[in-house]
Coordinates of C-alpha atoms in Angstrom, one line a residue:
M1 CA -22.6 4.9 2.7
K2 CA -19.3 3.8 4.9
K3 CA -16.1 5.0 3.3
Y4 CA -13.1 2.8 3.3
V5 CA -9.6 2.4 1.7
I6 CA -7.0 -0.1 1.8
G7 CA -3.2 0.5 2.7
L8 CA -0.7 -1.9 1.2
D9 CA 2.7 -2.3 2.9
Y10 CA 5.3 -4.0 0.8
G11 CA 8.3 -4.7 3.5
S12 CA 11.8 -6.8 2.9
D13 CA 10.2 -10.2 3.6
S14 CA 6.6 -9.9 3.2
V15 CA 3.7 -7.4 2.1
R16 CA 1.0 -6.8 4.5
A17 CA -3.1 -5.1 3.2
V18 CA -5.3 -3.4 5.9
L19 CA -9.0 -2.5 4.9
I20 CA -9.8 0.5 7.0
D21 CA -12.6 2.2 8.0
T22 CA -11.8 6.0 7.1
E23 CA -14.6 7.3 9.6
N24 CA -12.4 6.3 12.7
G25 CA -9.2 4.5 11.4
A26 CA -10.7 1.3 12.6
E27 CA -9.3 -2.0 10.7
L28 CA -11.5 -4.4 9.4
A29 CA -9.3 -6.8 7.8
S30 CA -5.6 -7.7 7.3
E31 CA -3.6 -9.6 5.4
V32 CA -0.3 -11.2 5.1
F33 CA 1.7 -12.6 2.2
W34 CA 5.7 -14.3 2.7
Y35 CA 7.8 -13.5 -0.2
P36 CA 8.2 -17.7 -1.5
R37 CA 11.0 -17.0 -3.7
W38 CA 12.7 -14.6 -1.5
K39 CA 11.8 -16.9 1.3
E40 CA 14.7 -19.2 -0.5
Q41 CA 16.9 -16.5 -0.6
K42 CA 16.7 -16.7 -4.9
Y43 CA 19.2 -14.4 -6.8
C44 CA 20.6 -13.1 -3.9
K45 CA 24.6 -13.7 -2.5
P46 CA 24.9 -12.2 1.0
G47 CA 28.7 -12.4 0.6
I48 CA 28.4 -9.5 -1.7
N49 CA 25.7 -8.1 -0.1
Q50 CA 23.9 -8.9 -3.2
F51 CA 19.9 -8.9 -2.3
R52 CA 17.3 -8.9 -5.4
Q53 CA 13.5 -9.8 -5.4
H54 CA 11.7 -11.1 -8.3
P55 CA 8.5 -9.2 -9.0
L56 CA 6.3 -12.3 -9.3
D57 CA 6.6 -12.3 -5.3
H58 CA 5.1 -8.7 -5.3
I59 CA 2.4 -9.6 -8.1
E60 CA 1.1 -12.3 -6.3
G61 CA 1.2 -11.1 -2.8
L62 CA -0.6 -8.2 -4.2
E63 CA -3.7 -10.0 -5.6
H64 CA -3.3 -12.4 -2.6
T65 CA -3.5 -9.6 0.5
I66 CA -6.1 -7.4 -1.2
K67 CA -8.7 -10.3 -2.4
A68 CA -8.0 -11.8 1.2
V69 CA -9.3 -8.3 3.4
V70 CA -12.0 -7.3 0.7
S71 CA -13.2 -11.2 1.3
Q72 CA -13.1 -10.9 5.3
S73 CA -14.4 -7.7 5.7
G74 CA -17.5 -8.7 4.0
V75 CA -17.6 -4.8 2.7
N76 CA -19.9 -3.8 -0.6
P77 CA -16.8 -3.4 -3.1
E78 CA -18.5 0.1 -4.1
T79 CA -17.5 1.6 -1.0
V80 CA -13.7 0.7 -0.9
L81 CA -12.6 4.5 -2.7
G82 CA -8.8 4.2 -2.3
I83 CA -5.9 2.1 -2.4
C84 CA -2.4 3.4 -1.6
I85 CA 1.0 1.4 -1.7
D86 CA 4.1 2.4 0.1
T87 CA 7.3 -0.1 -0.2
T88 CA 10.9 -0.4 0.4
G89 CA 13.4 1.7 -1.1
S90 CA 15.4 2.9 -3.4
S91 CA 14.4 -0.7 -4.6
P92 CA 14.2 0.2 -9.0
M93 CA 13.4 -2.5 -11.2
P94 CA 13.9 -2.4 -14.9
L95 CA 11.0 -2.4 -17.4
T96 CA 10.3 -2.9 -21.1
K97 CA 8.7 -0.4 -23.4
D98 CA 4.9 -1.6 -22.6
G99 CA 5.9 -1.4 -19.1
T100 CA 7.0 -5.3 -18.2
P101 CA 8.9 -6.2 -15.6
L102 CA 12.3 -7.3 -17.0
A103 CA 12.4 -10.4 -15.1
L104 CA 8.7 -11.4 -16.6
V105 CA 10.4 -11.6 -20.2
E106 CA 11.2 -14.8 -22.0
G107 CA 15.2 -15.2 -20.9
F108 CA 15.5 -12.8 -18.3
E109 CA 13.4 -15.3 -15.7
E110 CA 16.0 -16.1 -13.4
N111 CA 19.0 -13.2 -14.0
P112 CA 19.5 -11.2 -11.0
N113 CA 20.5 -8.2 -12.8
A114 CA 16.5 -8.4 -14.2
M115 CA 15.3 -8.2 -11.1
M116 CA 14.1 -5.6 -8.2
V117 CA 17.5 -4.4 -6.7
L118 CA 16.2 -4.2 -3.0
W119 CA 17.1 -1.7 -1.1
K120 CA 19.6 -3.4 1.5
D121 CA 21.7 -4.3 -1.8
H122 CA 25.1 -2.6 -1.5
T123 CA 26.8 -4.2 -4.7
A124 CA 26.9 -0.7 -6.0
V125 CA 29.5 0.9 -3.5
K126 CA 31.9 1.9 -6.2
E127 CA 29.5 3.5 -7.9
A128 CA 28.5 5.3 -5.2
N129 CA 31.6 6.6 -4.8
E130 CA 31.9 7.4 -8.1
I131 CA 29.0 9.7 -8.1
N132 CA 30.2 11.4 -5.0
E133 CA 33.2 12.2 -6.2
L134 CA 31.9 13.7 -9.2
A135 CA 29.5 16.2 -7.8
R136 CA 32.1 17.5 -6.0
S137 CA 34.7 17.9 -8.6
W138 CA 32.7 18.4 -12.0
G139 CA 32.4 22.5 -11.2
G140 CA 28.4 22.3 -12.0
E141 CA 25.5 22.0 -9.2
D142 CA 26.0 19.5 -6.4
Y143 CA 22.8 17.3 -6.8
T144 CA 23.6 15.5 -3.6
K145 CA 23.1 18.6 -1.5
Y146 CA 19.4 17.9 -0.4
E147 CA 20.4 14.2 0.0
G148 CA 22.6 14.5 3.1
G149 CA 25.6 15.3 0.8
I150 CA 26.4 11.7 0.5
Y151 CA 25.3 9.8 -2.1
S152 CA 24.8 5.8 -1.0
S153 CA 25.1 2.7 -2.9
E154 CA 21.5 1.9 -1.2
W155 CA 20.0 4.6 -3.9
F156 CA 18.6 5.1 -7.4
W157 CA 21.3 5.8 -9.8
A158 CA 24.4 3.7 -8.2
K159 CA 22.4 0.4 -8.4
I160 CA 21.1 1.3 -12.3
L161 CA 25.0 2.1 -13.0
H162 CA 26.3 -1.3 -11.4
V163 CA 23.4 -3.3 -13.0
A164 CA 24.3 -1.4 -16.7
R165 CA 27.9 -2.1 -16.3
E166 CA 27.7 -5.7 -15.3
D167 CA 25.2 -7.0 -17.3
K168 CA 25.0 -5.1 -21.0
S169 CA 21.9 -7.6 -21.9
V170 CA 20.0 -6.2 -19.6
V171 CA 20.9 -2.5 -20.8
E172 CA 19.7 -3.3 -24.2
A173 CA 16.3 -5.0 -23.0
T174 CA 15.4 -1.9 -20.8
H175 CA 13.3 0.7 -21.9
T176 CA 13.2 2.5 -18.4
W177 CA 13.5 2.0 -14.5
M178 CA 10.7 2.1 -11.9
E179 CA 11.0 2.5 -8.4
H180 CA 8.8 -0.5 -6.8
C181 CA 6.4 2.1 -5.5
D182 CA 5.7 3.3 -8.4
F183 CA 5.5 0.0 -10.3
I184 CA 2.8 -1.4 -8.3
T185 CA 0.7 1.5 -8.4
Y186 CA 1.3 1.7 -12.2
L187 CA 0.7 -1.9 -12.6
L188 CA -2.9 -1.3 -10.8
A189 CA -3.6 2.3 -12.8
D190 CA -5.9 2.5 -15.9
H191 CA -3.2 5.2 -16.8
K192 CA -1.0 3.3 -18.6
D193 CA 1.8 5.9 -20.3
L194 CA 5.0 5.5 -19.0
E195 CA 6.4 9.0 -19.9
T196 CA 3.4 10.5 -18.1
F197 CA 2.7 8.4 -15.1
K198 CA 2.9 9.9 -11.9
R199 CA 6.1 9.4 -9.9
S200 CA 6.7 9.3 -6.0
R201 CA 8.1 12.9 -4.8
C202 CA 9.1 10.7 -2.3
A203 CA 11.3 8.4 -4.1
A204 CA 12.5 10.8 -6.1
G205 CA 13.7 13.2 -3.7
H206 CA 15.0 11.1 -1.2
K207 CA 17.1 8.3 -3.8
A208 CA 17.1 9.7 -7.1
M209 CA 18.6 13.4 -6.8
W210 CA 15.2 14.7 -8.2
H211 CA 15.2 18.8 -6.9
E212 CA 12.5 21.4 -8.2
S213 CA 15.6 23.8 -8.1
W214 CA 17.4 22.1 -11.0
G215 CA 14.4 21.3 -13.0
G216 CA 14.2 17.8 -11.7
L217 CA 16.6 14.7 -11.8
P218 CA 20.5 15.6 -12.4
S219 CA 21.3 16.9 -15.9
Q220 CA 22.4 14.7 -18.6
E221 CA 25.6 16.4 -18.6
F222 CA 26.1 15.3 -15.5
L223 CA 25.0 11.8 -15.9
S224 CA 26.7 11.5 -19.0
K225 CA 30.0 12.0 -17.0
L226 CA 29.2 9.0 -15.3
D227 CA 27.9 7.0 -17.9
P228 CA 26.3 7.5 -21.5
Y229 CA 23.7 5.1 -20.5
L230 CA 22.5 7.1 -17.6
A231 CA 22.4 9.9 -19.9
S232 CA 20.2 8.1 -22.4
L233 CA 18.1 7.2 -19.3
R234 CA 16.8 10.1 -18.1
D235 CA 14.7 11.2 -20.7
K236 CA 13.1 8.0 -20.3
L237 CA 12.2 9.0 -16.8
Y238 CA 10.3 11.6 -15.3
D239 CA 10.7 15.7 -15.0
E240 CA 7.6 16.2 -12.5
T241 CA 6.8 13.9 -9.2
Y242 CA 4.0 14.2 -7.4
T243 CA 2.7 13.8 -3.5
S244 CA 0.8 11.0 -1.9
N245 CA -2.6 13.0 -1.6
E246 CA -3.1 12.9 -5.3
I247 CA -4.5 10.7 -7.5
A248 CA -2.2 8.3 -10.0
G249 CA -5.3 6.6 -11.6
H250 CA -7.9 4.7 -11.2
L251 CA -8.4 0.4 -10.7
N252 CA -7.8 -0.6 -14.0
E253 CA -10.7 -3.4 -15.2
E254 CA -8.2 -6.4 -15.3
W255 CA -7.1 -6.0 -12.0
A256 CA -10.5 -4.5 -10.5
S257 CA -11.8 -8.1 -11.6
K258 CA -9.2 -10.0 -10.0
L259 CA -9.5 -8.4 -6.4
G260 CA -12.9 -7.9 -6.3
L261 CA -13.3 -4.3 -6.5
T262 CA -14.5 -1.5 -9.0
T263 CA -12.9 0.7 -11.4
N264 CA -13.9 3.7 -9.3
T265 CA -11.3 2.8 -6.7
I266 CA -8.7 5.3 -6.9
L267 CA -5.2 5.2 -7.0
A268 CA -2.9 7.2 -4.6
V269 CA 0.5 8.3 -5.9
G270 CA 3.1 5.6 -4.2
T271 CA 5.3 6.1 -1.4
F272 CA 8.0 4.7 1.0
D273 CA 6.7 2.9 3.7
A274 CA 8.9 4.7 6.4
H275 CA 7.0 8.0 5.5
A276 CA 3.9 6.0 5.3
G277 CA 4.9 5.0 9.0
A278 CA 5.3 8.5 10.4
V279 CA 1.9 9.6 9.0
G280 CA 0.6 6.4 10.1
A281 CA 2.0 7.1 13.8
K282 CA 0.6 10.8 13.6
V283 CA 3.8 12.5 13.3
D284 CA 4.0 15.9 14.1
H285 CA 6.4 19.1 14.4
H286 CA 9.8 18.2 16.4
A287 CA 8.6 14.3 16.6
L288 CA 11.1 11.9 15.3
V289 CA 9.5 8.8 14.0
R290 CA 11.6 5.6 14.3
V291 CA 10.4 2.9 11.9
M292 CA 12.4 -0.2 13.3
G293 CA 12.6 -3.4 11.7
T294 CA 15.1 -5.4 9.9
S295 CA 16.7 -1.6 9.6
T296 CA 15.3 1.8 11.2
C297 CA 14.3 4.7 9.1
D298 CA 14.1 8.3 11.3
I299 CA 11.4 10.4 9.8
M300 CA 10.6 14.0 10.6
V301 CA 8.7 16.9 9.4
S302 CA 9.5 20.8 9.4
N303 CA 8.0 23.8 8.0
H304 CA 10.3 25.5 5.3
E305 CA 10.7 28.6 7.7
A306 CA 12.4 26.0 10.2
V307 CA 14.9 24.7 7.7
G308 CA 14.7 27.3 5.1
D309 CA 18.0 27.0 2.6
K310 CA 19.8 24.9 5.2
T311 CA 20.9 21.5 3.8
V312 CA 21.0 18.9 6.7
K313 CA 24.3 17.0 6.1
G314 CA 25.0 13.1 6.6
I315 CA 20.8 12.3 6.5
C316 CA 19.4 10.8 3.8
G317 CA 17.6 13.6 2.1
Q318 CA 15.3 16.5 2.9
V319 CA 12.2 16.6 0.3
D320 CA 9.6 19.1 0.4
G321 CA 6.2 16.9 0.9
S322 CA 7.4 13.4 0.7
V323 CA 5.8 12.8 4.7
I324 CA 3.3 15.9 4.7
P325 CA 2.3 17.8 2.0
G326 CA 3.6 21.3 2.4
L327 CA 5.9 20.1 4.8
M328 CA 9.4 19.4 4.4
G329 CA 10.5 15.6 5.2
L330 CA 13.8 14.6 7.1
E331 CA 15.0 11.3 6.9
A332 CA 17.8 9.4 8.1
G333 CA 18.3 5.7 9.3
Q334 CA 20.1 2.5 10.2
S335 CA 21.3 0.1 7.9
A336 CA 20.8 -2.9 10.3
F337 CA 18.8 -2.8 13.6
G338 CA 16.9 -6.0 14.1
D339 CA 18.9 -7.7 11.3
V340 CA 22.2 -6.8 14.0
L341 CA 20.1 -9.3 16.5
A342 CA 19.2 -11.6 13.6
W343 CA 23.3 -12.1 12.6
F344 CA 23.6 -13.0 16.1
K345 CA 20.9 -15.6 16.3
N346 CA 22.2 -17.2 12.9
V347 CA 25.9 -17.5 14.2
L348 CA 24.6 -19.0 17.3
A349 CA 22.1 -21.2 15.6
W350 CA 25.0 -22.7 13.6
P351 CA 25.3 -26.4 15.7
L352 CA 21.3 -26.3 15.8
D353 CA 20.8 -25.6 12.0
N354 CA 23.9 -28.1 10.9
L355 CA 23.9 -30.6 13.3
V356 CA 21.4 -31.0 15.4
M357 CA 18.5 -30.3 12.7
K358 CA 20.1 -32.7 10.3
S359 CA 21.0 -35.8 12.6
S360 CA 19.4 -38.9 12.1
V361 CA 18.8 -39.8 15.8
L362 CA 15.4 -37.0 15.7
S363 CA 12.3 -37.5 14.0
D364 CA 10.8 -35.2 11.6
E365 CA 8.6 -34.4 14.2
Q366 CA 10.8 -33.6 16.6
K367 CA 13.0 -31.6 14.7
K368 CA 9.6 -29.6 13.9
Q369 CA 8.8 -29.0 17.5
L370 CA 12.4 -28.2 18.5
Q371 CA 12.8 -25.8 15.2
E372 CA 9.6 -24.0 16.6
E373 CA 10.4 -24.0 20.4
V374 CA 13.6 -22.0 19.5
E375 CA 12.2 -19.6 17.3
A376 CA 9.7 -18.7 20.0
K377 CA 12.4 -18.4 22.7
F378 CA 15.8 -17.7 21.4
I379 CA 15.7 -14.0 21.4
R380 CA 13.3 -13.7 24.3
T381 CA 15.7 -15.8 26.5
L382 CA 18.8 -14.0 25.5
A383 CA 17.2 -10.7 26.3
E384 CA 15.8 -11.6 29.7
Q385 CA 19.1 -12.5 30.6
A386 CA 21.0 -9.8 28.5
E387 CA 18.8 -7.3 30.6
A388 CA 19.8 -8.9 34.1
I389 CA 23.0 -8.2 33.7
P390 CA 24.2 -5.0 35.5
L391 CA 25.7 -2.2 33.9
S392 CA 28.8 -2.2 36.4
E393 CA 29.3 -5.7 35.1
V394 CA 32.0 -5.6 32.0
V395 CA 30.3 -6.0 28.6
P396 CA 31.7 -5.8 25.4
M397 CA 31.6 -2.7 23.0
A398 CA 30.3 -3.1 19.7
L399 CA 29.4 -1.1 16.5
D400 CA 25.8 -1.7 14.6
W401 CA 27.7 -1.6 11.2
V402 CA 26.9 -5.1 10.0
N403 CA 25.3 -4.0 7.0
G404 CA 27.5 -0.3 6.2
R405 CA 26.4 3.1 8.2
R406 CA 23.1 4.8 6.4
T407 CA 23.6 7.7 8.7
P408 CA 24.9 10.0 9.7
D409 CA 27.4 9.9 6.6
A410 CA 26.5 7.1 4.4
N411 CA 29.6 4.7 4.5
Q412 CA 28.5 1.2 3.3
E413 CA 32.2 0.2 3.0
L414 CA 32.1 0.0 7.1
K415 CA 32.1 -3.0 8.8
S416 CA 30.9 -3.9 12.4
A417 CA 33.4 -4.9 15.2
I418 CA 33.4 -5.9 18.8
T419 CA 36.1 -5.7 21.7
G420 CA 36.7 -6.0 25.1
I421 CA 35.8 -9.8 24.6
S422 CA 37.0 -12.0 27.6
L423 CA 36.9 -15.6 29.2
G424 CA 33.5 -14.5 31.0
T425 CA 32.1 -13.1 28.3
K426 CA 28.6 -15.2 27.7
A427 CA 26.3 -15.0 24.6
P428 CA 23.9 -12.7 26.8
H429 CA 27.2 -10.0 27.1
I430 CA 27.6 -10.1 23.5
F431 CA 23.7 -9.5 23.2
K432 CA 23.7 -6.7 25.2
A433 CA 26.5 -5.1 23.6
L434 CA 24.8 -5.5 20.2
V435 CA 21.5 -4.1 21.6
N436 CA 23.7 -1.2 23.6
A437 CA 25.3 -0.9 19.4
I438 CA 22.1 -0.3 18.0
C439 CA 20.8 2.5 20.3
F440 CA 24.3 3.9 20.4
G441 CA 23.6 4.4 16.6
S442 CA 20.4 6.0 16.7
K443 CA 22.0 8.4 19.3
M444 CA 24.2 9.5 16.3
I445 CA 21.6 10.2 14.3
V446 CA 20.0 12.2 17.2
D447 CA 22.7 14.0 17.8
R448 CA 23.3 15.0 13.8
F449 CA 19.8 16.4 13.6
E450 CA 20.4 18.4 17.0
E451 CA 23.7 19.6 15.4
E452 CA 22.4 20.4 12.1
G453 CA 19.8 23.1 14.5
V454 CA 16.9 20.4 13.8
K455 CA 15.2 20.0 17.5
I456 CA 13.9 16.9 18.6
E457 CA 11.4 16.7 21.2
S458 CA 9.8 13.6 21.2
V459 CA 10.3 10.0 20.1
I460 CA 7.9 7.8 18.4
G461 CA 8.3 4.0 18.0
I462 CA 6.8 1.4 15.1
G463 CA 7.6 -1.5 13.8
G464 CA 7.8 -5.0 15.2
V465 CA 11.0 -4.3 17.3
A466 CA 9.2 -1.3 19.0
R467 CA 6.4 -3.6 20.1
K468 CA 7.9 -6.4 20.7
S469 CA 11.2 -5.8 23.2
P470 CA 10.6 -3.6 26.1
F471 CA 14.0 -4.3 26.8
I472 CA 15.5 -2.5 23.6
M473 CA 13.0 0.3 24.3
Q474 CA 14.5 1.1 27.6
T475 CA 17.7 1.0 26.6
L476 CA 16.9 3.1 23.7
A477 CA 15.2 5.9 26.1
N478 CA 18.6 5.5 28.6
V479 CA 20.8 6.3 25.8
L480 CA 18.6 9.1 24.2
N481 CA 18.0 10.2 27.4
M482 CA 14.1 11.1 26.2
P483 CA 10.9 9.2 26.2
I484 CA 9.8 7.0 23.8
K485 CA 6.1 6.7 22.6
V486 CA 5.1 3.2 21.1
A487 CA 2.8 3.3 18.4
E488 CA -0.3 0.7 19.2
S489 CA -0.8 -0.3 15.3
D490 CA 1.1 -3.4 14.4
Q491 CA 0.9 -2.1 10.6
A492 CA 1.5 1.6 11.1
P493 CA 3.0 2.2 7.4
A494 CA 0.1 0.4 6.0
L495 CA -2.2 2.5 7.9
G496 CA -0.5 5.6 6.5
A497 CA -1.1 4.4 3.0
A498 CA -4.6 4.4 3.9
I499 CA -4.6 7.9 5.4
Y500 CA -3.1 8.9 1.8
A501 CA -5.8 6.9 0.0
A502 CA -8.0 8.6 2.0
T503 CA -7.0 12.0 1.0
A504 CA -6.7 11.2 -2.6
A505 CA -10.0 9.9 -2.4
G506 CA -11.4 13.4 -1.4
I507 CA -12.8 11.7 2.2
Y508 CA -10.3 14.2 4.0
E509 CA -9.1 17.6 2.8
S510 CA -5.6 17.3 3.9
V511 CA -3.1 14.3 5.2
I512 CA -3.0 16.1 8.6
E513 CA -6.6 16.2 9.1
A514 CA -6.8 12.7 8.2
S515 CA -3.8 11.1 10.2
K516 CA -5.8 13.1 13.3
V517 CA -8.7 10.5 13.1
M518 CA -7.4 7.5 11.3
G519 CA -4.1 8.0 12.9
S520 CA -2.5 4.8 15.3
E521 CA -2.8 5.6 19.4
F522 CA -0.2 4.9 21.4
E523 CA 0.3 1.5 23.5
A524 CA 3.2 2.1 25.8
E525 CA 5.6 4.9 26.7
Y526 CA 9.1 4.6 27.9
F527 CA 11.0 6.6 29.9
P528 CA 14.7 7.5 30.5
Q529 CA 15.7 5.9 34.1
S530 CA 18.1 8.3 35.6
S531 CA 20.4 5.8 37.2
Q532 CA 21.7 4.5 34.0
V533 CA 21.8 7.6 31.9
E534 CA 24.7 8.8 33.1
T535 CA 26.4 5.5 32.8
Y536 CA 25.0 4.8 29.1
A537 CA 26.8 8.3 28.0
K538 CA 30.0 7.3 29.2
L539 CA 29.6 3.8 27.2
M540 CA 28.9 5.9 24.1
E541 CA 32.0 8.1 24.2
S542 CA 33.4 4.6 24.2
Y543 CA 31.4 3.4 21.1
K544 CA 32.4 6.9 19.3
E545 CA 35.9 6.0 19.8
L546 CA 35.9 2.4 18.9
G547 CA 33.6 3.7 15.6
Q548 CA 36.3 6.2 15.1
F549 CA 39.0 3.6 15.0
V550 CA 37.2 1.2 12.8
E551 CA 36.7 3.9 10.1
E552 CA 39.7 5.3 10.2
Q553 CA 41.1 1.5 9.5
T554 CA 38.7 1.5 6.8
N555 CA 39.9 4.1 5.1
K556 CA 43.2 3.2 5.1
K557 CA 42.5 0.4 3.6
A558 CA 40.7 2.2 0.5

């Protein structure tokens, strides 16, 4: 009998499902669902970095995509043996005592504080600073040490603390909080005890200061010094965590019926998208996997002997089993990567959106055609013209911190800057400067790993940017001065989730074994151009100088 699994990958804008043949990793069907409420930017205030998502976007997407791949593939539902969910993170949401998302409760349907707090929400900068100050001063365990030594506003406790202080009605109506990857798994599962439901080791270790050496989550004493609510919440969360090769439960009757599957389908413990993506791209020792989309997540694995008791400073955590059980998972990343270029596109498109598209001269059909042409050619044309600018020509210098800095050394209060603009500076020059900036930011991460003794021998790129932008990938190879392979799969995180599902279902004995068979091949490789490496190294120094200046000015204001 053929054996199939489903990987469900929740991104910032959409969710996609893939149905995979476990014998060879072949993708039999895939489907994408774009979040309708998110597309309208409901519950978001970009001016204050508030980004919330309604759980209905995710629940509707779950049903649509899985039903679609089961139908498209035509496989016997009895042969779909496993499902694994990966999501963005940290993206926690409040739940009632019966496990209902608070946003689905009467009176909270339109309350942003009752929504899922998306990973890129930075409203909790003040709370993150408090956590960091307390961790260094309270005289007990430094609970941030396995998370790079700096707790981020993008993470679990800071976000919950911010919401708790801002909206007491949410606190009073909430029983517990769940990470997105845990909640979607819980929604589908037949196991409905919130207290014993298997929570993700990946999410807990990287974002919630969970570590087995201090018995799980931070102590009540520590949390109470931040806010009594956090201390009371701790007992309603979890002590143990689990890796994604383990079974969280089986598909419950309600969702088996909705999806056209059976209750024999197992559910693997949930995980984060970047970590699943690394598995989908066949991550190995000394390889840095860069998941390149709106932001980046950089993932590595290492054996315990290589890392030992050493803590890598300024990254997003080191967690046993967060990528591959038995190996240490290391995470870093940039808060904005593709988002930097998307921001610039939106700036340039302002006249088009506010004048041309609102003009009474053009018909609706003409506006639609124009919009489609712009969408298809805007970034591509900018990239072509930017690539043609020789390095000998004066190009502005920019920082990639349009959404703060994730690593090295998280600081979400930092802002971007551009210098060196003249009357000769045109849009392609600024675009080239921004591409350089996101690549220089990547180099800072690679340098930090190596400074901390984590050796990097190869780089693997996955995601939309990696596959669609040769200009960015070649620039990155030149800046890093090392070759970069690009994974062939369009859906590496979903494929990685499917690999976890196949392992949890017992089709393979280990994630490594499953990854070797089911993981993505590579479609391209970029090599450093010796004629440009030295020039980029000099520009890198200018990037560092600008970054140091901006950070010093930010600290003075603080």
